[in-house]
mmCIF file of C-alpha atoms in Angstrom:
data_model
loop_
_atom_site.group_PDB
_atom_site.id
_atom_site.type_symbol
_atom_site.label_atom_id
_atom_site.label_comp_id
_atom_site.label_asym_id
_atom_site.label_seq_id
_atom_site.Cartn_x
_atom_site.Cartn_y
_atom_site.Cartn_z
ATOM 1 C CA UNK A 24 14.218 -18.309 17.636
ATOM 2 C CA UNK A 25 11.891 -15.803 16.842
ATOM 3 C CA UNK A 26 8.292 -16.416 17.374
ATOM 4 C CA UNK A 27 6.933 -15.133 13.805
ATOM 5 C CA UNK A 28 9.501 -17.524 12.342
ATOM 6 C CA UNK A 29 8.184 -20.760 15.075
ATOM 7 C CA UNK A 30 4.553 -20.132 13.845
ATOM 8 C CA UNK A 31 5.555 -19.972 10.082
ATOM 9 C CA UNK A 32 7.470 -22.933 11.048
ATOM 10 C CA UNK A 33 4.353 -24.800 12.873
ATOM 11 C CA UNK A 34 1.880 -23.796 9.735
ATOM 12 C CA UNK A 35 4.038 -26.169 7.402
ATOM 13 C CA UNK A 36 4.685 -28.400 9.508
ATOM 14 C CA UNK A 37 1.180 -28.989 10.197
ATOM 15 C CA UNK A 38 -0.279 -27.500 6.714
ATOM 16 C CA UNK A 39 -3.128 -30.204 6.263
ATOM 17 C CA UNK A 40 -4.493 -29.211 9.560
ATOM 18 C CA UNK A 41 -4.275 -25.340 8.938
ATOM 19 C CA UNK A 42 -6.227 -22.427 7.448
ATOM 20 C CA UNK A 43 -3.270 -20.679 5.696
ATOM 21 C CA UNK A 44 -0.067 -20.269 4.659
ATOM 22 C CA UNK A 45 2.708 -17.579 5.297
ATOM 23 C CA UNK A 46 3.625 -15.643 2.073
ATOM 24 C CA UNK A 47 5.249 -12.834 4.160
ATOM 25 C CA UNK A 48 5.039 -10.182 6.880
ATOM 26 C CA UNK A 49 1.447 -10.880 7.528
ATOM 27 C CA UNK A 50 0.102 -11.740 4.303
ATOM 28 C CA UNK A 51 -1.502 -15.522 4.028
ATOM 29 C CA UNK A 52 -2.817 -17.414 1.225
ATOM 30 C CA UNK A 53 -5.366 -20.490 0.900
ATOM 31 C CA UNK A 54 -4.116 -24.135 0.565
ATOM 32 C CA UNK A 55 -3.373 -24.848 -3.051
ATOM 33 C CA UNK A 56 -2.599 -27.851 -5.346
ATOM 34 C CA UNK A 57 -1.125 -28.260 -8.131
ATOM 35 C CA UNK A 58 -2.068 -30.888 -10.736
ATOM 36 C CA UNK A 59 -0.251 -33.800 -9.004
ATOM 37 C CA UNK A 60 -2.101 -33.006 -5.503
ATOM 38 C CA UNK A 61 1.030 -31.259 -3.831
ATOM 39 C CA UNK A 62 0.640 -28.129 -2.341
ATOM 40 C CA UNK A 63 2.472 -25.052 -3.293
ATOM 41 C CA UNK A 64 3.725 -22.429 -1.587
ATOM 42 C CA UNK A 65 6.503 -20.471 -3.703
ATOM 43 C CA UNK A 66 5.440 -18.496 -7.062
ATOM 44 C CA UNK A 67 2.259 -17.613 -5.547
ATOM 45 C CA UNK A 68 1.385 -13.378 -4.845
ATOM 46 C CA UNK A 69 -1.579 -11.368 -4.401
ATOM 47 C CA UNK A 70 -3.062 -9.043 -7.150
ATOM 48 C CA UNK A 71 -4.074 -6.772 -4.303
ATOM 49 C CA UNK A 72 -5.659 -4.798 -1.798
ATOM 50 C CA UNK A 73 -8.639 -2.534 -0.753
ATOM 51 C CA UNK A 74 -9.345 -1.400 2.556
ATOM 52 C CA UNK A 75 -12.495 -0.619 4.123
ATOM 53 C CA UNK A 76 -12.860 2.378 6.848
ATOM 54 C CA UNK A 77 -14.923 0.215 9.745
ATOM 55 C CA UNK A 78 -14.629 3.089 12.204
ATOM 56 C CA UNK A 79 -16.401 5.293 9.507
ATOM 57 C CA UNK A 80 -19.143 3.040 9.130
ATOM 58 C CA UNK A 81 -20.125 2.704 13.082
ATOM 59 C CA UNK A 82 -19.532 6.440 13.160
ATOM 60 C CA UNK A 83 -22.179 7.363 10.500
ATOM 61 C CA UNK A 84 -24.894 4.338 12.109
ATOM 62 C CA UNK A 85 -23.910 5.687 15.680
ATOM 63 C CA UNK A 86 -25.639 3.523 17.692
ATOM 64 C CA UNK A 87 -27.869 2.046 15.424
ATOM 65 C CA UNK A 88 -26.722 -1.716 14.884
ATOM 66 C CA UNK A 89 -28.832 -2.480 11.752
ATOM 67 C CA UNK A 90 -27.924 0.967 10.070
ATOM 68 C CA UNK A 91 -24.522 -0.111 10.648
ATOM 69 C CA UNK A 92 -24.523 -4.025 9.157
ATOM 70 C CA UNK A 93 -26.532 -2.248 5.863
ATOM 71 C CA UNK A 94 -24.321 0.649 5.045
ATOM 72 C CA UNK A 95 -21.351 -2.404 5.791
ATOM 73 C CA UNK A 96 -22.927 -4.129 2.603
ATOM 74 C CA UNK A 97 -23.108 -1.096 0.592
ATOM 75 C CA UNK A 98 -19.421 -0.322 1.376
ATOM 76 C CA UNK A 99 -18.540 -3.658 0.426
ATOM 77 C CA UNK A 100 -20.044 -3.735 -2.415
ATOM 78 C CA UNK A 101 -17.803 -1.123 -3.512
ATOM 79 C CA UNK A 102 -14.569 -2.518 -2.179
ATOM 80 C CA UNK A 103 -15.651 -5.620 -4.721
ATOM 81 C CA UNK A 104 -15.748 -3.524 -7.542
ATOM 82 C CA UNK A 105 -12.618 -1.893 -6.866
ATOM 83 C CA UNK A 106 -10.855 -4.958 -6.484
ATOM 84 C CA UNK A 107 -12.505 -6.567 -9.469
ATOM 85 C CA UNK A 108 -10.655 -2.908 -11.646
ATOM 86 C CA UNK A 109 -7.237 -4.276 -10.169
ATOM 87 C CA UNK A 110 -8.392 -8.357 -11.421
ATOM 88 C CA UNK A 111 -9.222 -6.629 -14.738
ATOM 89 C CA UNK A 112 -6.242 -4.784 -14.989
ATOM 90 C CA UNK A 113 -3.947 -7.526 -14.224
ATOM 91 C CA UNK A 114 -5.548 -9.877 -17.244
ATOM 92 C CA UNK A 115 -3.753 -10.113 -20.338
ATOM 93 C CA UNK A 116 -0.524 -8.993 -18.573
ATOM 94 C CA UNK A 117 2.535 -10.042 -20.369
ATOM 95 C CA UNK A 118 5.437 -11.826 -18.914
ATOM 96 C CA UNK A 119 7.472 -9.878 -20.534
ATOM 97 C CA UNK A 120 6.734 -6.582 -18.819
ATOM 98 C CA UNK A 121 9.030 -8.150 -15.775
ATOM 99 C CA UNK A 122 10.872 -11.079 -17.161
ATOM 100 C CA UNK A 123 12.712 -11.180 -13.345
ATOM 101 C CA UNK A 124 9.006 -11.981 -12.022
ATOM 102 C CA UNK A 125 7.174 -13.861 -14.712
ATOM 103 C CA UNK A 126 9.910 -15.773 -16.793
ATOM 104 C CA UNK A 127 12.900 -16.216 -14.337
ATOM 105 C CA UNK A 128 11.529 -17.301 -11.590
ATOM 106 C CA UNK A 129 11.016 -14.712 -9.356
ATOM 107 C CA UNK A 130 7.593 -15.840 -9.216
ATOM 108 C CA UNK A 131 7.039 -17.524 -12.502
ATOM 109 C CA UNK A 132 8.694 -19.656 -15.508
ATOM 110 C CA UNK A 133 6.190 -18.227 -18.362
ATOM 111 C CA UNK A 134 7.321 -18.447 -21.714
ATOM 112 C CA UNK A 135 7.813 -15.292 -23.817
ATOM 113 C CA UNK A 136 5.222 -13.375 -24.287
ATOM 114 C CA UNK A 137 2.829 -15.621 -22.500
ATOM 115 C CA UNK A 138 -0.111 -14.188 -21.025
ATOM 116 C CA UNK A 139 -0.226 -14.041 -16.459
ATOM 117 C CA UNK A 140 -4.132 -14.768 -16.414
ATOM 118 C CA UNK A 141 -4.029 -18.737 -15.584
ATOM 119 C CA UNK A 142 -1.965 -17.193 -12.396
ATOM 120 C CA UNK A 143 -5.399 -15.133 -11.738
ATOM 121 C CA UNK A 144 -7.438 -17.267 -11.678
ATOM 122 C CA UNK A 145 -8.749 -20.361 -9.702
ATOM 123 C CA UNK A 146 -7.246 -19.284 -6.365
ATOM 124 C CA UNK A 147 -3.532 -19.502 -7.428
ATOM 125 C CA UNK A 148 -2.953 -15.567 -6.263
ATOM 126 C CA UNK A 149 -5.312 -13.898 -3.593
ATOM 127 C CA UNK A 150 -6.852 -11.033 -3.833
ATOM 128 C CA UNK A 151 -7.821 -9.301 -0.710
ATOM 129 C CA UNK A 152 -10.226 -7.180 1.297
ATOM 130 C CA UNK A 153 -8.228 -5.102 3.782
ATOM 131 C CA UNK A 154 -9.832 -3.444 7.337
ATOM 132 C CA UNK A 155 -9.376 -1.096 9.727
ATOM 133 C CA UNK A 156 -10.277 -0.778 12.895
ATOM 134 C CA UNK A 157 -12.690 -2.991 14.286
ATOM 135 C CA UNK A 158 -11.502 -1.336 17.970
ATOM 136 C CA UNK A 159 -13.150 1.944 16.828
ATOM 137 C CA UNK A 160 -16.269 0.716 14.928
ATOM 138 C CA UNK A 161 -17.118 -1.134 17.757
ATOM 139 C CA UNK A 162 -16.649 2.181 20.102
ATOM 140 C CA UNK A 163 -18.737 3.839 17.632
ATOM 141 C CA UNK A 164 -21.902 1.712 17.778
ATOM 142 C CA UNK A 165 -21.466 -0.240 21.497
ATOM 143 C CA UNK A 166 -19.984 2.237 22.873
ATOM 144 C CA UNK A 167 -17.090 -0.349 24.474
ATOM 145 C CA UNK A 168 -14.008 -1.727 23.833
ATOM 146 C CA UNK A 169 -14.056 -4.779 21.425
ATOM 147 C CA UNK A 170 -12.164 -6.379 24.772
ATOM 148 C CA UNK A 171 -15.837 -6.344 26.837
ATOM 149 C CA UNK A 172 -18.132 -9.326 26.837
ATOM 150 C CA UNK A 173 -20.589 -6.949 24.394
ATOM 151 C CA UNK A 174 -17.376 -5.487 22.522
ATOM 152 C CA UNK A 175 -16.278 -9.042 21.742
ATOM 153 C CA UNK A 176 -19.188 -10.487 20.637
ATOM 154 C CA UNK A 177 -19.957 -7.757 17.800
ATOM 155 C CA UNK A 178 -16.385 -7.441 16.787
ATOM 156 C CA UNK A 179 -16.321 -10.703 16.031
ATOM 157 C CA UNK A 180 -19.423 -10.612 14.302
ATOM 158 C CA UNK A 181 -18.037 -7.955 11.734
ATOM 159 C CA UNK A 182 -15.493 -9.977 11.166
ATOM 160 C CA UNK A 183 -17.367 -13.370 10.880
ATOM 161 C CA UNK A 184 -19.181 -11.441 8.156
ATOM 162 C CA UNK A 185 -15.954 -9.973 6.312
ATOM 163 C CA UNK A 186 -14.823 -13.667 6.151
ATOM 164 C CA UNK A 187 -18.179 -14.985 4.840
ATOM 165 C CA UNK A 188 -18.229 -11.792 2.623
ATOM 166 C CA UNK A 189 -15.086 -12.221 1.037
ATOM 167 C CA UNK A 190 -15.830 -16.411 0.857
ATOM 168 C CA UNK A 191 -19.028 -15.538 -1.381
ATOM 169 C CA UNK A 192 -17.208 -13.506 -3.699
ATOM 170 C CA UNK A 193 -14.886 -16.550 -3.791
ATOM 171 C CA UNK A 194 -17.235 -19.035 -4.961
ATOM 172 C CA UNK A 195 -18.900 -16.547 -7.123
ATOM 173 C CA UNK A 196 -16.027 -15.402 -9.016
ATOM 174 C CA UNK A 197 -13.129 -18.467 -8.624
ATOM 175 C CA UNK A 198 -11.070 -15.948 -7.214
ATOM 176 C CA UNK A 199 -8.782 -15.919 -4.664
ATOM 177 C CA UNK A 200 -10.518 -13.332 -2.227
ATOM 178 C CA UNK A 201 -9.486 -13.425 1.223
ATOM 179 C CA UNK A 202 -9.903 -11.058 3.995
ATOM 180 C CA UNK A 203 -6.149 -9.155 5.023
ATOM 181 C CA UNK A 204 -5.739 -7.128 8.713
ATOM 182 C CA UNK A 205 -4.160 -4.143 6.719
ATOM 183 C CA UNK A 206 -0.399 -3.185 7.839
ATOM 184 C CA UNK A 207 -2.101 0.215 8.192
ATOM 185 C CA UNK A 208 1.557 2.193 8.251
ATOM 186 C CA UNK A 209 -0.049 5.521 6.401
ATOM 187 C CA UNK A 210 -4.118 3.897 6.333
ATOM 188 C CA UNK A 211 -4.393 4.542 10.158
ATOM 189 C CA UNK A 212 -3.278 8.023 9.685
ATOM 190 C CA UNK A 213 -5.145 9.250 6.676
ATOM 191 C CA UNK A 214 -8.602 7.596 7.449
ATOM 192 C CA UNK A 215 -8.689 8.964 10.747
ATOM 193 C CA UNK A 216 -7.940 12.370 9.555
ATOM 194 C CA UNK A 217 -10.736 12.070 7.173
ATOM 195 C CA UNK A 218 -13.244 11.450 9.451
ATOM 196 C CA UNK A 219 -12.257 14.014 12.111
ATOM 197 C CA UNK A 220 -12.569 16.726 9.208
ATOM 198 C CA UNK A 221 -15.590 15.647 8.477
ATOM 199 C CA UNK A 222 -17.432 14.504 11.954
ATOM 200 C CA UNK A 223 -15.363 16.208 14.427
ATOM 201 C CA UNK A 224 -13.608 14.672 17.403
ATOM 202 C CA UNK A 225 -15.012 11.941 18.793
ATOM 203 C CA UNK A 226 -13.482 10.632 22.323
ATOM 204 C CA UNK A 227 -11.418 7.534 21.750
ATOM 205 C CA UNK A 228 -12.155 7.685 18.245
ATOM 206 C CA UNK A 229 -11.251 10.553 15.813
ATOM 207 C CA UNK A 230 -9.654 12.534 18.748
ATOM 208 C CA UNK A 231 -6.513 9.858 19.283
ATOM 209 C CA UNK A 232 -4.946 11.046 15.183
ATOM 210 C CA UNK A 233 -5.035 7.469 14.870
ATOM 211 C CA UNK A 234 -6.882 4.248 14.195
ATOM 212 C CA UNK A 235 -5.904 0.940 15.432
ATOM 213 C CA UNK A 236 -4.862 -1.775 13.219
ATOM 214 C CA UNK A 237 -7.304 -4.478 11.791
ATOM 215 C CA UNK A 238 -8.759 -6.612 14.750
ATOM 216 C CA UNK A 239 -5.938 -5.358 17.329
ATOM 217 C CA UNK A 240 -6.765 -3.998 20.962
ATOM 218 C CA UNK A 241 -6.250 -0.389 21.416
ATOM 219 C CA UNK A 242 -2.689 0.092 21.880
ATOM 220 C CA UNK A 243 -3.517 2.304 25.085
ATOM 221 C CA UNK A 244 -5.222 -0.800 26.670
ATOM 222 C CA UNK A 245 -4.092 -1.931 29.839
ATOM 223 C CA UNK A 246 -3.203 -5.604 29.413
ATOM 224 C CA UNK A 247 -0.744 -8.188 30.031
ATOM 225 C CA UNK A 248 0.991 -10.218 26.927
ATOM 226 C CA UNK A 249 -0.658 -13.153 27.541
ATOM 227 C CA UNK A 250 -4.214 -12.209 27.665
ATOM 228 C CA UNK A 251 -3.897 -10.055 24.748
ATOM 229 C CA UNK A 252 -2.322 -12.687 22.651
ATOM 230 C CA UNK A 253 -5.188 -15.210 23.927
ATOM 231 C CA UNK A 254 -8.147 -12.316 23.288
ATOM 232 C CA UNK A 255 -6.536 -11.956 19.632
ATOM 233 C CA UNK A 256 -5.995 -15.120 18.309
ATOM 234 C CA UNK A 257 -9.736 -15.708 17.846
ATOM 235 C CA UNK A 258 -9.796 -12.633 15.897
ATOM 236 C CA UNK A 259 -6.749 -14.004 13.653
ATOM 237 C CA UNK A 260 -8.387 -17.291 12.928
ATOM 238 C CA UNK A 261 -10.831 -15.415 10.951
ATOM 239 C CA UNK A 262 -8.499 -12.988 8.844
ATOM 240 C CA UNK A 263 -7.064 -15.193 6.568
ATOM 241 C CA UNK A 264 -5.796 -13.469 3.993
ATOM 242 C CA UNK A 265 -3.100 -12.115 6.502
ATOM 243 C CA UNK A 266 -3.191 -11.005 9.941
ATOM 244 C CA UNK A 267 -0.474 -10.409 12.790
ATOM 245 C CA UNK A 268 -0.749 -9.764 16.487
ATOM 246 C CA UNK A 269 2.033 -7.829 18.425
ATOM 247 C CA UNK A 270 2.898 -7.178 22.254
ATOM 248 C CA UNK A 271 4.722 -4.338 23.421
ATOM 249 C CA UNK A 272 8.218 -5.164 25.323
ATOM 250 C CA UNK A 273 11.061 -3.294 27.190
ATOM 251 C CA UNK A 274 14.509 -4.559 26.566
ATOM 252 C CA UNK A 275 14.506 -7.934 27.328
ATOM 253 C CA UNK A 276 18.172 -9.251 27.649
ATOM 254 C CA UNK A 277 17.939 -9.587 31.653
ATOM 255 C CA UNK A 278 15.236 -11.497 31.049
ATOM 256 C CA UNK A 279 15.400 -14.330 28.211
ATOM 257 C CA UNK A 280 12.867 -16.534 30.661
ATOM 258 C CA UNK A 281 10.211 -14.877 30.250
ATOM 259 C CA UNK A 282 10.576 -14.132 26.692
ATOM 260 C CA UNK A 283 10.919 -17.621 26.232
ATOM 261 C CA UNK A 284 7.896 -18.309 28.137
ATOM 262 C CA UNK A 285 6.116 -15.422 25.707
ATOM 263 C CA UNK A 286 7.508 -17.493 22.481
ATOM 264 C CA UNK A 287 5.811 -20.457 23.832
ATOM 265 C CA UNK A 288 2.480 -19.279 24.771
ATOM 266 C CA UNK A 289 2.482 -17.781 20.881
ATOM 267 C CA UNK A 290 3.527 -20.975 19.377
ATOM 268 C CA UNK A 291 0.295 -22.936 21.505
ATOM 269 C CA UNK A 292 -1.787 -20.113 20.892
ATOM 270 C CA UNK A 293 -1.877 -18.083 17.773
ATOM 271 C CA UNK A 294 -0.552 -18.175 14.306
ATOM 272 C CA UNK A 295 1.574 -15.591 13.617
ATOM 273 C CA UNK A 296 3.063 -13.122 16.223
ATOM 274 C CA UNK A 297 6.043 -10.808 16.918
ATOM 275 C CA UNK A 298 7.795 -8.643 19.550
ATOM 276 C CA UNK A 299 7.914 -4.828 19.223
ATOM 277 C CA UNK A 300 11.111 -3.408 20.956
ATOM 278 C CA UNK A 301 13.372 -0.510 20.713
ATOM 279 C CA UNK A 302 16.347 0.149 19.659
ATOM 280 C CA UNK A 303 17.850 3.582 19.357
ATOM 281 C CA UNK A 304 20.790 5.490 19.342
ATOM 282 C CA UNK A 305 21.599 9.241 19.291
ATOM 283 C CA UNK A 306 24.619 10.312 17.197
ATOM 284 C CA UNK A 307 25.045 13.582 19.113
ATOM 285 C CA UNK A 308 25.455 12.537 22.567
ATOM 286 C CA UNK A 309 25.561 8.340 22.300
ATOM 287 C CA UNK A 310 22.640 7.826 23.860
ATOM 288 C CA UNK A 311 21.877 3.904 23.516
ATOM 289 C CA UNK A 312 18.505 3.072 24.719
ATOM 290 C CA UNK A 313 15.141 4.635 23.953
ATOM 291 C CA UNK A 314 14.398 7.397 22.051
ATOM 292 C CA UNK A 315 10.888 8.738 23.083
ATOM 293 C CA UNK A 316 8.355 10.964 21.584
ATOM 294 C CA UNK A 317 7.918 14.764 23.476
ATOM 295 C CA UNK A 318 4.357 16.184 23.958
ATOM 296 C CA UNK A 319 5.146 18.052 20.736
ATOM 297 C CA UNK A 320 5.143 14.612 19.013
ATOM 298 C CA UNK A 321 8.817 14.886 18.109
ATOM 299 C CA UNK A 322 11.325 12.214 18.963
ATOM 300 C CA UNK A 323 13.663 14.018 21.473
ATOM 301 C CA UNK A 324 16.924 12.066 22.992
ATOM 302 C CA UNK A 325 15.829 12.148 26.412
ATOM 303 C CA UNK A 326 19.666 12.332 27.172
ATOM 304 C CA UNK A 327 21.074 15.335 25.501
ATOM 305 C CA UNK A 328 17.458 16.756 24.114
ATOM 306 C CA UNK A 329 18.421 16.316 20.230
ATOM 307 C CA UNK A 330 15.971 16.411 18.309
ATOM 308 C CA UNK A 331 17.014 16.493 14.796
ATOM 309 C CA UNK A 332 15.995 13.337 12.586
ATOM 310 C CA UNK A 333 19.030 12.851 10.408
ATOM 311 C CA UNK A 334 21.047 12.674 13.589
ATOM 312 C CA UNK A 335 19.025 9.783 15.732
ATOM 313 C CA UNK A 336 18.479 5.883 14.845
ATOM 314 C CA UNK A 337 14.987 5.399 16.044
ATOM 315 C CA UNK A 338 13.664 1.462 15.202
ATOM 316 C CA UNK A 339 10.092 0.479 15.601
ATOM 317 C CA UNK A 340 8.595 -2.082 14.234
ATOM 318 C CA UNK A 341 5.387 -1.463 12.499
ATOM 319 C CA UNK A 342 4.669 -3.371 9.166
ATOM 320 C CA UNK A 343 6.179 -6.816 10.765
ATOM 321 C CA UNK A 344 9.023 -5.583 10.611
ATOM 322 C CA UNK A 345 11.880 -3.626 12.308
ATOM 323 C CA UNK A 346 12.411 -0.262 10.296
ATOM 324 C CA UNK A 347 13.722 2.736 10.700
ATOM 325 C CA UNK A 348 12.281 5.405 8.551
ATOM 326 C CA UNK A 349 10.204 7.619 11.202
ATOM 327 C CA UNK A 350 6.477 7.949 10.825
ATOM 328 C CA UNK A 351 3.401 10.042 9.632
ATOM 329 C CA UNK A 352 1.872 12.180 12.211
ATOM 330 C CA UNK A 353 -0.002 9.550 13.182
ATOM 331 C CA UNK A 354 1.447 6.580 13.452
ATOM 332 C CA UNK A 355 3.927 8.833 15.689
ATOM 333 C CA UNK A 356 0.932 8.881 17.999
ATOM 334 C CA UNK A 357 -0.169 5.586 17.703
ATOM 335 C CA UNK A 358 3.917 4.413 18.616
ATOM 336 C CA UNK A 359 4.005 7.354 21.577
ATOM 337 C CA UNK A 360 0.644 5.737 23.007
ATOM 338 C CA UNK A 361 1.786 1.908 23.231
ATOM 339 C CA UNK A 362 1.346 0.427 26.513
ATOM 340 C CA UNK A 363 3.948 -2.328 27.133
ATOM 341 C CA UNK A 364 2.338 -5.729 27.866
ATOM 342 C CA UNK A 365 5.160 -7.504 29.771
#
């Protein structure tokens, strides 16, 4: 049993006692009723997300904390405009633009021609606030890891104020806004590129190609499974509009106790977790095992030395899910720098 699917499995079971629901991957979405009092879980989406560049932020404030917690407002004062363009957008949709979504059942019955705006409104669809890298922000203006007694304590302050942020545009609006740790696939790529064109490198900040997902430790941190889940669940409780915490594993087949023991520890500890493993082949030589990354950030059989793409199964999972469809620069050297926590 996998232990994304036990946490899913614990939210419902224990829904009146929980934050939020699983819609999918990592997305979540606030308890809502319909008009007989039952909660309801299917039919329900999000209009969408913006993402806001933390590690920017602490990079122009430096080490100045109150530069840093103004320019945050300013910045978010944009990312509520932009999402209130996608909420506009989305009004006076017809259902028939996608009869499979809106009048099937895909995730509506609407009649013909009906309008989607009562599924706008009122907190029946989230819209969400996406960030970055709370790792590097912190880095930027403490000049720690978010994982120090210091780090901790102002990491979790950004995100206590993300979460109050996004519950204020709530109440003042009636919409669904929720604050989303951002799958960051291409995000952790491109933002960090950005900002080491335009502020050079900075060590353990621009200079990695990378930044690290939403609230996560730095994937180059030293730490066991346990502790990391433990340090991150605090962090989760507050991002929810979606969030997902990861550790790193070998193959574990020769070891199913300890995995167990892992699936546990999630299910007493923290929402909504997974395993990242490998599993590759090489259709040159066989090779079945891992597939690693060279210091030329190609993935290189390390039994034969193939290196050609359309002839190697490399699986990593990255969004929440196992894929296979190899990387952006980046995100190659966010994978090649994992530590393995167990």
């Amino acid at each position: 049993m996998y232990p994304d699917y036990i946490s899913a499995k614990k939210m419902r079971e224990n829904y009146e006692g929980n934050v939020f629901s699983p819609m999918g991957c990592r997305s979540f979405l606030a308890p809502w009723k319909d008009e007989n009092g039952k909660y309801k879980f299917e039919g329900r989406f999000n209009q969408g997300v913006v993402s806001i560049n933390l590690p920017q932020i602490g990079i122009i404030a430096g080490h100045d904390e109150e530069a840093f917690w103004k320019l945050l407002d300013e910045r978010l004062e944009l990312c509520k405009e932009a999402l209130m363009c996608r909420h506009y957008s989305l009004l006076g949709t017809s259902s028939d633009v996608s009869p499979i979504h809106w009048r099937y059942g895909a995730i509506a019955r609407l009649e013909k021609g009906e309008k989607i705006d009562k599924l706008l409104k009122n907190g029946y669809s989230s819209i969400s606030l996406g960030y970055i890298g709370i790792y590097e922000a912190t880095k930027a203006v403490k000049g720690v890891s978010h994982t120090t007694a210091e780090g901790r304590e102002f990491g979790l302050k950004i995100m206590r104020h993300l979460k109050e942020t996004t519950e204020k545009w709530k109440a003042e609006t009636g919409l669904g806004f929720a604050l989303y740790g951002t799958p960051a696939e291409s995000l952790c790529y491109r933002f960090a590129r950005i900002d080491k064109e335009k502020f050079g490198e900075i060590e353990d900040i621009t200079d990695k190609g990378y930044y690290t997902n939403s609230y996560h430790i730095d994937v180059r941190e030293k730490i066991d499974a346990f502790d990391k889940l433990k340090f991150e669940s605090d962090f989760q409780k507050l991002s929810g509009g979606g969030a997902i915490s990861y550790v790193e594993v070998p193959n574990m087949k020769h070891n199913l106790d300890a995995l167990e023991e892992v699936v546990r520890f999630i299910y007493d500890n923290i929402q909504y977790a997974e395993f990242n493993t490998k599993s590759d082949y090489c259709q040159v030589c066989g090779f079945d095992g891992e597939i690693a990354i060279n210091d030329h950030n190609e993935w290189e059989c390390p039994n034969c030395g193939n290196k050609d793409k359309s002839k190697m199964n490399v699986v990593r999972r990255t969004c929440g899910y196992l894929g296979e469809n190899f990387w952006n620069e980046g995100k190659t050297k966010e994978i090649k720098s994992r530590v393995l926590h167990l």
